XYZ file of C-alpha atoms in Angstrom:
303
model
C 105.612 55.036 -25.414
C 108.163 56.140 -28.722
C 107.218 55.706 -32.361
C 109.497 52.940 -32.978
C 107.378 51.441 -29.877
C 104.541 51.589 -31.573
C 105.169 50.488 -35.300
C 106.882 47.378 -33.119
C 103.489 46.689 -31.156
C 101.513 46.995 -33.984
C 103.754 45.110 -36.412
C 103.481 42.209 -32.976
C 99.560 42.889 -32.633
C 98.725 42.741 -36.216
C 100.865 40.552 -37.952
C 103.083 38.473 -35.628
C 101.145 35.902 -34.073
C 98.087 36.060 -36.810
C 99.767 36.529 -40.190
C 98.342 39.652 -41.024
C 97.591 40.080 -44.764
C 96.827 36.285 -45.062
C 94.580 36.536 -42.216
C 92.712 39.227 -43.431
C 92.532 37.707 -46.532
C 90.796 34.673 -45.014
C 88.115 36.402 -43.013
C 86.865 38.776 -46.237
C 86.116 34.987 -47.740
C 84.333 33.537 -44.528
C 82.531 37.034 -43.847
C 81.221 37.908 -47.638
C 79.935 34.169 -48.088
C 78.539 33.797 -44.865
C 76.779 37.229 -45.049
C 75.875 36.085 -48.920
C 73.744 32.584 -47.001
C 71.961 35.104 -44.697
C 71.219 37.518 -47.175
C 69.830 34.988 -49.818
C 67.256 33.528 -46.556
C 66.522 36.861 -45.079
C 64.795 37.773 -48.865
C 63.421 34.760 -49.149
C 61.531 34.585 -45.607
C 60.586 37.923 -44.584
C 61.750 40.995 -47.276
C 60.466 39.305 -50.916
C 59.475 36.284 -50.357
C 61.552 34.606 -52.999
C 65.005 33.166 -53.951
C 67.218 35.560 -55.483
C 70.933 36.563 -55.704
C 71.574 39.599 -53.028
C 74.190 42.226 -53.608
C 76.058 43.488 -56.110
C 78.125 40.708 -57.532
C 76.864 37.719 -59.534
C 79.067 35.406 -57.422
C 78.217 34.024 -53.698
C 79.733 37.171 -52.176
C 78.611 40.095 -50.411
C 81.717 42.521 -49.774
C 80.253 44.511 -47.449
C 79.948 41.969 -44.881
C 83.634 40.929 -45.303
C 84.740 43.863 -44.344
C 82.763 43.983 -41.683
C 84.372 40.759 -39.998
C 87.762 42.213 -41.049
C 86.523 45.090 -39.209
C 85.900 43.082 -36.413
C 88.376 41.257 -36.195
C 90.888 44.309 -36.411
C 89.754 46.182 -33.577
C 89.397 43.088 -30.857
C 92.829 42.443 -31.458
C 94.051 46.400 -31.115
C 91.325 46.695 -28.259
C 92.556 43.898 -26.220
C 96.814 44.733 -27.170
C 96.702 48.446 -26.636
C 93.375 48.920 -24.052
C 92.687 46.134 -21.581
C 94.412 44.953 -18.721
C 96.459 41.659 -18.959
C 95.159 40.882 -15.193
C 91.495 41.023 -16.207
C 91.857 39.648 -19.598
C 89.140 36.963 -19.863
C 90.684 32.926 -20.050
C 89.143 33.032 -23.710
C 91.737 35.303 -25.164
C 94.535 34.752 -22.821
C 96.531 32.234 -25.139
C 95.921 34.370 -28.378
C 97.052 37.889 -26.851
C 99.811 39.547 -24.319
C 98.136 42.763 -23.227
C 99.465 46.074 -23.209
C 96.676 48.447 -21.540
C 95.213 49.634 -18.335
C 91.812 49.050 -18.219
C 89.857 46.457 -17.033
C 88.261 43.973 -19.241
C 84.894 45.752 -18.707
C 85.476 49.127 -19.732
C 87.392 47.456 -22.848
C 84.255 45.851 -23.933
C 82.090 48.448 -23.416
C 84.613 51.057 -25.934
C 85.310 48.361 -28.320
C 80.904 47.246 -28.545
C 80.345 51.445 -29.090
C 83.460 52.277 -31.727
C 82.428 48.305 -33.786
C 78.604 49.023 -33.679
C 79.424 52.966 -35.246
C 82.153 51.574 -38.170
C 79.894 49.353 -39.140
C 77.623 51.707 -39.581
C 79.309 53.568 -41.139
C 80.784 50.897 -43.816
C 76.991 50.359 -44.524
C 76.116 54.129 -45.152
C 80.036 54.870 -47.404
C 79.373 52.209 -48.627
C 75.513 52.773 -49.791
C 76.636 56.222 -50.875
C 79.532 55.516 -53.273
C 76.576 53.330 -55.632
C 73.927 55.551 -55.202
C 75.555 58.362 -56.377
C 78.440 57.237 -57.892
C 76.495 54.320 -59.626
C 72.992 55.160 -59.601
C 72.231 51.907 -57.694
C 71.060 51.723 -54.651
C 71.190 48.044 -53.296
C 69.190 48.505 -50.348
C 66.708 50.633 -49.570
C 66.087 51.499 -45.305
C 63.714 53.991 -46.579
C 60.321 52.552 -44.720
C 62.128 52.280 -41.237
C 61.663 55.168 -39.026
C 64.564 57.368 -38.301
C 66.322 56.536 -41.806
C 68.625 58.401 -43.369
C 68.672 58.424 -47.073
C 67.374 55.050 -46.765
C 71.020 53.641 -46.172
C 70.856 53.410 -42.566
C 68.282 52.612 -40.038
C 68.828 52.863 -36.062
C 67.359 49.253 -35.889
C 69.794 47.773 -38.266
C 72.688 49.961 -36.730
C 71.295 48.308 -33.167
C 71.541 44.847 -34.611
C 75.003 45.639 -35.606
C 75.632 46.463 -32.066
C 74.248 43.010 -31.014
C 76.652 41.622 -34.172
C 79.477 43.129 -32.160
C 78.625 42.133 -28.765
C 78.376 38.442 -29.790
C 81.564 38.287 -31.618
C 84.005 40.105 -28.772
C 82.102 37.463 -26.309
C 81.675 33.980 -28.584
C 83.130 34.799 -31.786
C 86.128 36.290 -31.045
C 88.775 33.760 -28.994
C 87.248 30.878 -32.074
C 88.137 33.019 -34.605
C 91.582 33.561 -33.214
C 91.948 29.854 -33.468
C 90.920 29.009 -36.858
C 92.903 31.648 -38.286
C 95.981 29.910 -36.427
C 94.813 26.861 -37.958
C 94.546 28.359 -41.056
C 97.954 29.912 -41.498
C 99.588 26.677 -40.310
C 97.940 25.013 -43.100
C 99.056 27.701 -45.720
C 100.567 25.568 -48.462
C 97.623 23.846 -49.209
C 95.240 26.570 -48.601
C 97.048 28.849 -51.738
C 95.800 27.919 -54.718
C 92.790 28.024 -53.094
C 92.987 31.812 -52.142
C 94.618 32.623 -55.799
C 91.748 31.233 -57.331
C 89.009 32.669 -55.392
C 90.445 36.414 -56.181
C 90.653 35.892 -59.516
C 87.421 34.735 -59.781
C 86.116 37.416 -57.893
C 88.029 40.419 -59.616
C 86.375 39.192 -63.038
C 82.740 39.167 -60.969
C 83.589 42.875 -60.046
C 84.510 43.852 -63.618
C 82.112 42.654 -64.986
C 79.355 43.665 -62.319
C 80.890 47.351 -62.589
C 80.421 47.146 -66.747
C 77.053 45.889 -65.913
C 76.365 49.489 -63.729
C 77.933 51.813 -66.016
C 75.330 50.433 -68.930
C 73.140 51.304 -66.393
C 74.286 54.566 -64.489
C 74.050 55.792 -68.348
C 70.083 55.127 -68.608
C 69.805 55.473 -65.137
C 71.057 59.521 -65.605
C 69.316 60.149 -68.283
C 65.862 59.288 -66.440
C 67.235 60.756 -63.279
C 66.226 58.287 -61.209
C 67.977 55.433 -58.961
C 68.077 51.735 -60.242
C 66.683 49.660 -57.335
C 68.931 46.677 -57.968
C 67.539 43.808 -56.455
C 64.293 44.823 -58.740
C 66.430 45.120 -61.508
C 67.787 41.441 -61.472
C 64.477 40.525 -60.784
C 62.894 41.701 -63.604
C 65.645 40.037 -65.363
C 65.209 36.413 -63.867
C 61.256 37.371 -64.724
C 62.071 37.942 -68.542
C 64.231 35.355 -68.254
C 62.169 32.962 -67.227
C 59.200 34.191 -69.694
C 62.097 33.650 -72.469
C 62.148 30.041 -71.342
C 58.166 29.813 -71.159
C 57.560 30.904 -74.086
C 60.368 28.456 -75.961
C 59.094 25.250 -73.717
C 55.293 26.282 -75.187
C 57.461 26.691 -78.823
C 58.636 23.321 -78.272
C 55.990 21.001 -77.394
C 53.564 22.480 -80.283
C 56.585 21.774 -82.473
C 56.506 18.479 -81.266
C 52.557 18.203 -81.375
C 52.475 18.911 -84.700
C 52.796 15.801 -86.698
C 50.179 14.424 -84.239
C 48.058 17.379 -84.484
C 48.522 16.479 -88.634
C 47.750 12.749 -88.338
C 44.534 13.586 -87.022
C 43.544 16.007 -89.084
C 44.199 14.294 -91.659
C 41.755 10.822 -89.578
C 39.138 13.628 -89.595
C 39.261 14.480 -92.617
C 38.653 11.025 -93.990
C 36.239 10.010 -91.467
C 34.557 13.932 -93.426
C 35.076 11.897 -96.598
C 32.779 8.936 -96.402
C 29.866 10.766 -95.793
C 30.148 11.546 -99.583
C 29.479 9.880 -102.998
C 32.495 8.733 -104.320
C 33.950 9.743 -101.602
C 34.516 13.598 -102.976
C 33.954 16.172 -100.240
C 32.406 19.181 -102.454
C 33.820 22.532 -101.931
C 31.521 25.484 -100.880
C 30.920 27.114 -103.792
C 29.264 23.369 -104.898
C 27.128 23.687 -102.408
C 23.627 22.881 -104.973
C 25.068 19.553 -105.766
C 25.530 18.838 -101.998
C 25.256 14.798 -102.281
C 25.195 14.210 -98.897
C 23.312 11.244 -97.670
C 21.264 13.789 -95.321
C 20.878 15.902 -98.602
C 20.186 12.909 -100.793
C 17.461 11.260 -98.263
C 15.837 15.249 -98.308
C 15.619 15.724 -102.020
C 14.150 11.629 -101.934
C 11.259 12.855 -99.894
C 10.502 15.354 -101.486
C 9.390 13.902 -104.671
C 7.441 12.032 -102.548
C 5.634 14.566 -101.233
């Protein structure tokens, strides 16, 4: 195959039927949001046992999952087009791809699963290194898992990514192609949404980077790597404590008039126990004229 034919094939495969750039923008949004939901549920019921916003950003977005879904779609498209023989292509892919390869589907599937499993693991490792070495922040920690490498990747989660590749290849991939065709045909409706989403994402990213740079300076000075999840949790706990203190103070302020009223009533009740309704001071104990004292003096005189 000549270079010109190869370039033309890539253009047809990536951009022609599937609207390349916009398709991957859609996929990034979908993958980032679904990944965020999954991580929130995982932290609530399995790892941290509480609700917490996962990841580097403040918004409901985990870019690592967005890139992961883009990788899955990209390799699905490339492998089916360049490697698979059209005679062995399953019917659920035949509406979207016209293969130019010679390999049977089972062999293309095997290559896809291996390559994607490795790619997703490498993606996770590179992202982890960027944050740990560059910003001195650790967004996840596999250090307690067997066979882990620097606490950033481990065999268990790599196996999970292989399982994700299998599920995507055989079950989800065809629906993604169909869904992208629908989205591309309704572009005029979604343009504003895409622009707004990525604008907010950019602002969120900038603010998060600025915070990370501040943390990096402190972490570098202390020669530590900050566990970002624990850091956010401590901020949340401090905020909750401050809110609790403010709530208690507001209750005390609200109850202050009532407390003063009850104190005044108690003083008036006590005042009626003294002659002329005057409460003697502590220095006037000798002239204390409470009914009890008066009775005691009367008994002393009778004796």
